[in-house]
Structure formats: structure tokens, C-alpha cells
Amino acid sequence: MLKHLQDLGFRAGLFAAAPLPEPEIARVLAVLDEFYGPGRQVAALVPLADEAPLRAALQAAAPSLAELGQALRQRLDSSHTGVLIRRLGLSHLDPASRSFVLFALAQCIGRPTPTDKLDQRIVWDIKVRADKLREGSVSTFSEHPYEADFHTDTQYFPDPERYLSLYCIQPAACGGGRSTFRDLDCILEQLSRSEAGREAVAYLQDRALPFRIPATFTSTGRADCQEVTCAPIFGERPRLRYRRDTLEAGLKVFPEQDGPELRRALGVFQAEIDAPDLRLETRLEADDFFIVNNHEALHGRSDFQDHHRHLLRIRVAELPCA
């Protein structure tokens, strides 16, 4: 179901997947009707109290999808931290149906998680929110057209999801919005080559630092809410968590954790991940699918001008061990 085509470097790979059979798509939609009700809406795809029956029903209804989900998980837990599939085979479906199939695929990989604590929505639209731009209240990379620096997703939560999937509905016509990627092992290997790099890794290893939770994702959703998660950049689980602006915001809340040693280590680390010749950069075209190991890789995006750019994002946590 998942065929390796070539390595793209930095532990990312290009793969191909056979199109999902139409009867399986019909059965997936029928299963979602059963669990979420006929006439379901994408926004209604929220976590269930017990998702095991839903997952089992989807796997039985769509064995090809279940096989793809298992293959993606195995790749991301072993040989690759980034998997790119050109033309997943959903372009003939309307955007809502694509969302439903991607949600089902996520269920076959692990446990899809809600983006925020208020409406619990799992399938998230990455597109420019003009209203928030006008109000100056944009706090997430998914809602504005500017560059997204290298980061791991939900680094501001105690337990970030292991997998992050992106599906492109419409790329930016201007050519911008290019996806960027860096693998942790490659970063550590580069840092190990200099004394400054080794010192930076040693300083940041297992040292809890404050990452402020963006207002959109706090328990109240209010801009005046200051919620912070303290965790290391280099740890055990996840092995990597980082986003420069949420860390800077957290250090403003806890200035006593800031200092010259931290700034020196962060400067070395940031310079390394910003190295332009040590990253994967690719443009996601319509119907492309990119999934990364969010515990072991950074991703980002270049800026763009076309506000019609539209991607779908689903974060997926690991299933608990039986």
C-alpha cells in the first residue's frame, strides 16, 4: 500500500500509495454516519468517549486504509521522520469528504486529537483568517500568511502528539507557502561537530524551559490567560520540542529562567536549524499528503501572498499500549 520511491535527505522520503478503492470510501462515510449521525459536518468530528469501536469499524470497512495507516506509523517510528505522498488520490472528492477520509486514516494511525479545548475540532483548516489579521489577534501559524519558523506542534502542551499530517487542498498560486523540514538526528549530528554545539546540547538536554500556550489553545481562550508548560527542548518523550516565539513568551512570564548561558545555547541551536543547506524544502501541490514524526522533527513554512492557500491538518497521538 505504501511504496518507497526515493529518499529526500534528512530522514524524509518520497512515497506512493495506491488510491483508496471507491467502495472503501463509501463504507468509510457510512461508518462515520453511524457514529456521528447522518448529514455529519466536519466540525462535528470530535473525540468520542470510547473510540475503540469507531476505529475497529473503520479498519473493517476500509482494509486498504487500515494498511496504509499502519505502514505510515511503522515508517515514522523507524526509518523516516517525514513521509511525503504525491497525489494521495482524493482530489475527485469534495473538501468535506476528503476531511472525512483523512480523519479515518488518522484513526488507523493512532488517536486523532482536537486542536483546542473549546470546540474539540480535530480536522483543522490551515488558511488565512482575514478577520483575525484585521483585528491583530492572530496567534497561530495556521491563520496567517507569514513565515512559520521551524517548530514542533503543540510544544506548549505537556504531551505533544507524535504525528502531524498535512494535506493540501489548494497551494498558494504565488508559489509561496513552501514546507520546510529538519530531522532531529541530523541536527544533533551537526551540533556534535563543534564544541559550541556540544555545549548547547548538554545545556538544553533535560532542562525544563517555559513554553507559553497561545491564547487560542488555553482553557479559557482569552488573550489575558497566561498558561505555561515547562519542559526541555531535548528530552526523552518527546525527544524534541521547540518553537521560538512560545518559548520567548514563556521566558517573559518566568524571567528568572533566562540568562546568558541559556541565550548562548539557544543561539547556537537556532543558528543550526536555520542553516539553509541542511533542510528539506518542498511545495505541497493539490492532493499531496505530508506526515511527520512530531517528536523527532521540526517543520515550518515560507510566507505567501495568495490567501486562497488551503491545507488540512490533523494531529495524531499514539494509542496507549494494550
Coordinates of C-alpha atoms in Angstrom, one line a residue:
M1 CA 0.0 0.0 0.0
L2 CA 2.9 2.3 0.7
K3 CA 5.8 2.2 -1.8
H4 CA 9.1 3.9 -1.2
L5 CA 10.2 5.9 -4.2
Q6 CA 13.3 7.8 -3.0
D7 CA 15.0 9.4 0.0
L8 CA 14.8 13.1 0.0
G9 CA 17.5 13.6 2.6
F10 CA 17.4 14.4 6.3
R11 CA 15.4 11.2 7.0
A12 CA 12.5 12.3 4.8
G13 CA 11.2 10.1 2.0
L14 CA 9.0 10.3 -1.1
F15 CA 6.4 7.5 -1.2
A16 CA 3.5 6.4 -3.4
A17 CA 0.2 5.0 -2.2
A18 CA -2.4 3.2 -4.2
P19 CA -5.7 5.2 -4.5
L20 CA -8.3 4.1 -1.9
P21 CA -11.0 1.9 -3.6
E22 CA -14.3 3.7 -4.1
P23 CA -16.2 1.0 -2.2
E24 CA -14.0 1.6 0.8
I25 CA -14.6 5.3 0.6
A26 CA -18.4 4.7 0.6
R27 CA -18.1 2.4 3.6
V28 CA -15.9 4.9 5.5
L29 CA -18.6 7.6 5.0
A30 CA -21.3 5.1 6.1
V31 CA -19.3 4.3 9.3
L32 CA -19.0 8.0 10.1
D33 CA -22.7 8.4 9.5
E34 CA -23.3 5.6 12.1
F35 CA -21.1 7.1 14.7
Y36 CA -21.6 10.9 14.1
G37 CA -25.1 10.9 12.6
P38 CA -26.3 11.4 9.0
G39 CA -25.6 14.7 7.5
R40 CA -22.5 15.0 9.6
Q41 CA -20.3 18.1 9.4
V42 CA -16.5 18.2 9.5
A43 CA -16.7 20.4 12.7
A44 CA -18.7 17.6 14.3
L45 CA -15.7 15.2 14.1
V46 CA -14.7 15.4 17.8
P47 CA -13.2 12.8 20.1
L48 CA -15.7 10.1 21.3
A49 CA -15.8 8.9 24.9
D50 CA -14.7 5.5 23.6
E51 CA -13.1 5.5 20.1
A52 CA -12.2 1.8 20.0
P53 CA -15.5 0.7 18.3
L54 CA -15.1 3.5 15.8
R55 CA -11.5 2.6 15.0
A56 CA -12.5 -1.1 14.7
A57 CA -15.4 -0.3 12.4
L58 CA -13.2 1.9 10.1
Q59 CA -10.5 -0.7 9.9
A60 CA -13.0 -3.4 9.0
A61 CA -14.8 -1.2 6.4
A62 CA -11.5 0.0 4.7
P63 CA -8.7 -2.6 5.0
S64 CA -6.6 -0.7 2.4
L65 CA -6.9 2.5 4.6
A66 CA -6.0 0.5 7.7
E67 CA -2.9 -1.0 5.9
L68 CA -1.8 2.5 4.8
G69 CA -2.2 3.8 8.4
Q70 CA -0.1 1.0 9.8
A71 CA 2.6 1.4 7.1
L72 CA 2.8 5.2 7.8
R73 CA 3.1 4.6 11.5
Q74 CA 5.8 2.0 11.1
R75 CA 7.9 4.2 8.7
L76 CA 7.7 7.2 11.1
D77 CA 8.7 5.1 14.0
S78 CA 11.8 3.6 12.2
S79 CA 13.5 4.7 9.0
H80 CA 11.9 8.1 8.3
T81 CA 10.7 11.1 10.3
G82 CA 9.0 12.6 7.3
V83 CA 6.8 10.9 4.7
L84 CA 5.6 12.7 1.5
I85 CA 3.0 11.2 -0.7
R86 CA 2.4 13.0 -4.0
R87 CA -1.3 12.7 -5.1
L88 CA -2.9 10.7 -2.4
G89 CA -5.9 10.1 -4.6
L90 CA -8.6 12.2 -3.0
S91 CA -8.8 15.0 -5.5
H92 CA -12.1 13.8 -7.0
L93 CA -13.9 14.2 -3.7
D94 CA -15.4 17.4 -2.3
P95 CA -13.3 19.0 0.5
A96 CA -15.7 17.7 3.2
S97 CA -15.4 14.1 2.0
R98 CA -11.6 14.5 1.9
S99 CA -11.7 15.6 5.5
F100 CA -13.8 12.5 6.5
V101 CA -11.3 10.1 4.7
L102 CA -8.3 11.9 6.3
F103 CA -10.0 11.6 9.7
A104 CA -10.5 7.9 9.1
L105 CA -6.9 7.5 8.1
A106 CA -5.8 9.3 11.2
Q107 CA -7.9 6.8 13.2
C108 CA -5.9 4.0 11.5
I109 CA -2.6 5.6 12.6
G110 CA -3.4 6.4 16.2
R111 CA -5.7 8.7 18.1
P112 CA -6.6 12.0 16.4
T113 CA -6.7 14.9 18.9
P114 CA -8.6 18.1 19.0
T115 CA -6.8 21.3 18.1
D116 CA -8.3 23.3 21.0
K117 CA -10.0 22.8 24.3
L118 CA -13.2 24.7 23.5
D119 CA -14.8 23.2 20.3
Q120 CA -12.7 20.0 20.2
R121 CA -12.4 20.1 16.4
I122 CA -10.0 17.5 15.0
V123 CA -9.7 18.4 11.3
W124 CA -8.2 21.9 11.2
D125 CA -8.2 24.2 8.3
I126 CA -4.9 25.9 7.6
K127 CA -5.9 29.1 5.8
V128 CA -5.6 32.8 6.3
R129 CA -8.2 34.3 8.7
A130 CA -8.6 37.8 7.3
D131 CA -10.8 38.8 10.3
K132 CA -8.0 37.9 12.7
L133 CA -5.4 39.7 10.6
R134 CA -7.5 42.9 10.7
E135 CA -8.0 42.6 14.4
G136 CA -4.4 41.8 15.1
S137 CA -5.3 38.8 17.1
V138 CA -3.6 36.0 15.1
S139 CA -1.6 33.8 17.4
T140 CA -1.1 30.6 15.3
F141 CA 0.9 29.8 12.2
S142 CA -2.3 28.2 10.7
E143 CA -4.1 31.5 10.5
H144 CA -1.7 33.9 8.8
P145 CA 0.4 34.1 5.6
Y146 CA 3.7 35.0 7.2
E147 CA 6.7 32.7 7.5
A148 CA 6.4 29.9 10.1
D149 CA 9.7 29.3 11.8
F150 CA 10.9 25.8 12.5
H151 CA 8.9 24.3 15.3
T152 CA 7.3 21.1 16.6
D153 CA 3.5 21.2 17.0
T154 CA 1.9 21.6 20.5
Q155 CA 5.3 22.0 22.1
Y156 CA 3.4 24.1 24.7
F157 CA 1.4 21.1 25.9
P158 CA 2.8 18.5 28.4
D159 CA 2.3 15.6 25.9
P160 CA 2.6 16.7 22.3
E161 CA 1.1 14.4 19.7
R162 CA 3.6 12.0 18.0
Y163 CA 2.4 12.5 14.4
L164 CA 1.3 15.6 12.4
S165 CA -0.3 15.2 9.0
L166 CA -0.8 17.9 6.4
Y167 CA -3.0 17.5 3.3
C168 CA -3.0 20.2 0.5
I169 CA -6.4 21.2 -1.0
Q170 CA -5.1 24.3 -2.8
P171 CA -1.5 25.5 -2.9
A172 CA -0.6 29.2 -3.0
A173 CA -0.8 30.4 -6.6
C174 CA 2.1 32.8 -5.9
G175 CA 4.5 29.9 -5.3
G176 CA 5.0 30.6 -1.6
G177 CA 3.9 28.6 1.4
R178 CA 6.7 26.1 0.8
S179 CA 7.0 23.4 3.5
T180 CA 10.3 23.1 5.3
F181 CA 11.6 20.2 7.4
R182 CA 14.5 19.3 9.7
D183 CA 15.2 16.0 11.4
L184 CA 16.5 15.8 15.0
D185 CA 19.2 13.2 14.4
C186 CA 20.6 15.3 11.6
I187 CA 20.6 18.4 13.8
L188 CA 22.3 16.6 16.7
E189 CA 24.9 15.2 14.4
Q190 CA 25.8 18.6 13.1
L191 CA 25.9 20.1 16.6
S192 CA 28.2 17.3 17.7
R193 CA 30.9 18.6 15.3
S194 CA 31.8 21.7 17.3
E195 CA 32.5 22.4 20.9
A196 CA 29.8 25.1 21.0
G197 CA 27.3 22.7 19.6
R198 CA 28.1 20.0 22.1
E199 CA 27.8 22.5 24.9
A200 CA 24.5 23.8 23.6
V201 CA 23.0 20.3 23.5
A202 CA 24.4 19.5 27.0
Y203 CA 22.8 22.7 28.4
L204 CA 19.4 22.2 26.7
Q205 CA 19.2 18.4 27.5
D206 CA 16.5 17.7 30.1
R207 CA 16.5 21.4 31.3
A208 CA 12.9 22.4 31.8
L209 CA 12.0 25.7 30.0
P210 CA 8.7 27.6 29.9
F211 CA 6.6 27.4 26.7
R212 CA 3.6 29.7 26.9
I213 CA 0.3 28.3 25.5
P214 CA -1.2 30.6 22.8
A215 CA -4.4 32.2 23.9
T216 CA -6.4 30.3 21.3
F217 CA -5.5 27.0 22.9
T218 CA -5.8 27.8 26.6
S219 CA -8.6 26.5 28.7
T220 CA -10.4 29.9 28.5
G221 CA -9.4 31.1 25.1
R222 CA -8.8 34.6 26.5
A223 CA -5.8 36.7 25.5
D224 CA -5.1 37.6 29.1
C225 CA -4.7 34.0 30.1
Q226 CA -1.1 33.0 30.9
E227 CA -0.8 29.2 30.8
V228 CA 2.7 27.7 30.5
T229 CA 4.2 24.3 30.1
C230 CA 7.7 23.7 31.4
A231 CA 9.6 21.0 29.5
P232 CA 13.1 20.6 27.8
I233 CA 13.9 21.2 24.2
F234 CA 15.9 17.9 24.1
G235 CA 14.2 15.2 26.3
E236 CA 13.1 11.6 26.3
R237 CA 9.5 11.8 25.2
P238 CA 9.2 13.8 23.1
R239 CA 12.9 13.8 22.1
L240 CA 12.4 17.3 20.7
R241 CA 10.1 20.2 21.4
Y242 CA 10.6 23.8 20.2
R243 CA 9.0 27.0 19.0
R244 CA 10.9 30.2 19.4
D245 CA 8.0 32.6 20.0
T246 CA 6.2 30.5 22.6
L247 CA 9.5 30.0 24.4
E248 CA 10.2 33.7 24.4
A249 CA 6.7 34.4 25.7
G250 CA 7.2 31.8 28.4
L251 CA 10.5 33.4 29.5
K252 CA 8.7 36.7 29.9
V253 CA 6.4 35.0 32.3
F254 CA 9.4 33.4 34.1
P255 CA 12.3 35.8 33.6
E256 CA 14.3 34.2 36.3
Q257 CA 14.9 31.2 34.0
D258 CA 16.5 33.4 31.4
G259 CA 20.2 34.3 31.3
P260 CA 23.5 34.4 29.3
E261 CA 24.1 30.6 29.3
L262 CA 20.6 29.9 28.0
R263 CA 20.9 32.6 25.4
R264 CA 24.2 31.2 24.2
A265 CA 22.8 27.7 23.9
L266 CA 19.6 28.9 22.1
G267 CA 21.7 31.0 19.7
V268 CA 23.8 28.0 18.7
F269 CA 20.7 25.8 18.3
Q270 CA 18.8 28.4 16.3
A271 CA 21.7 29.0 14.0
E272 CA 21.9 25.3 13.3
I273 CA 18.3 24.8 12.5
D274 CA 18.2 27.9 10.3
A275 CA 21.1 26.6 8.1
P276 CA 19.6 26.9 4.6
D277 CA 21.6 24.0 3.1
L278 CA 20.6 21.5 5.8
R279 CA 16.8 21.4 5.4
L280 CA 14.3 19.8 3.1
E281 CA 12.1 22.3 1.3
T282 CA 9.2 21.3 -0.9
R283 CA 6.0 22.7 -2.3
L284 CA 2.9 20.8 -1.5
E285 CA 0.6 20.6 -4.5
A286 CA -3.1 19.8 -4.5
D287 CA -3.8 16.3 -3.2
D288 CA -0.3 15.9 -1.7
F289 CA 0.0 14.4 1.8
F290 CA 2.9 15.1 4.2
I291 CA 3.1 13.4 7.7
V292 CA 6.0 13.9 10.2
N293 CA 7.1 12.4 13.4
N294 CA 6.4 15.4 15.6
H295 CA 8.6 14.0 18.4
E296 CA 11.7 13.9 16.3
A297 CA 11.5 16.6 13.6
L298 CA 10.9 20.3 13.1
H299 CA 8.7 21.7 10.3
G300 CA 8.0 25.2 9.0
R301 CA 6.7 27.2 6.0
S302 CA 7.7 30.1 3.9
D303 CA 5.5 33.1 3.6
F304 CA 2.9 33.5 0.8
Q305 CA 0.6 36.2 -0.7
D306 CA -2.2 34.1 -2.1
H307 CA -4.8 33.9 0.7
H308 CA -6.7 31.1 -1.0
R309 CA -4.0 28.6 0.1
H310 CA -5.7 25.8 2.0
L311 CA -4.4 22.8 3.8
L312 CA -5.9 20.4 6.3
R313 CA -4.1 19.4 9.5
I314 CA -4.7 16.5 11.8
R315 CA -2.6 15.8 14.8
V316 CA -2.4 12.1 15.9
A317 CA -1.3 10.8 19.3
E318 CA -0.1 7.3 19.9
L319 CA -2.6 4.7 21.1
P320 CA -2.0 3.5 24.7
C321 CA -0.2 0.2 24.9
A322 CA -2.5 -2.7 25.5

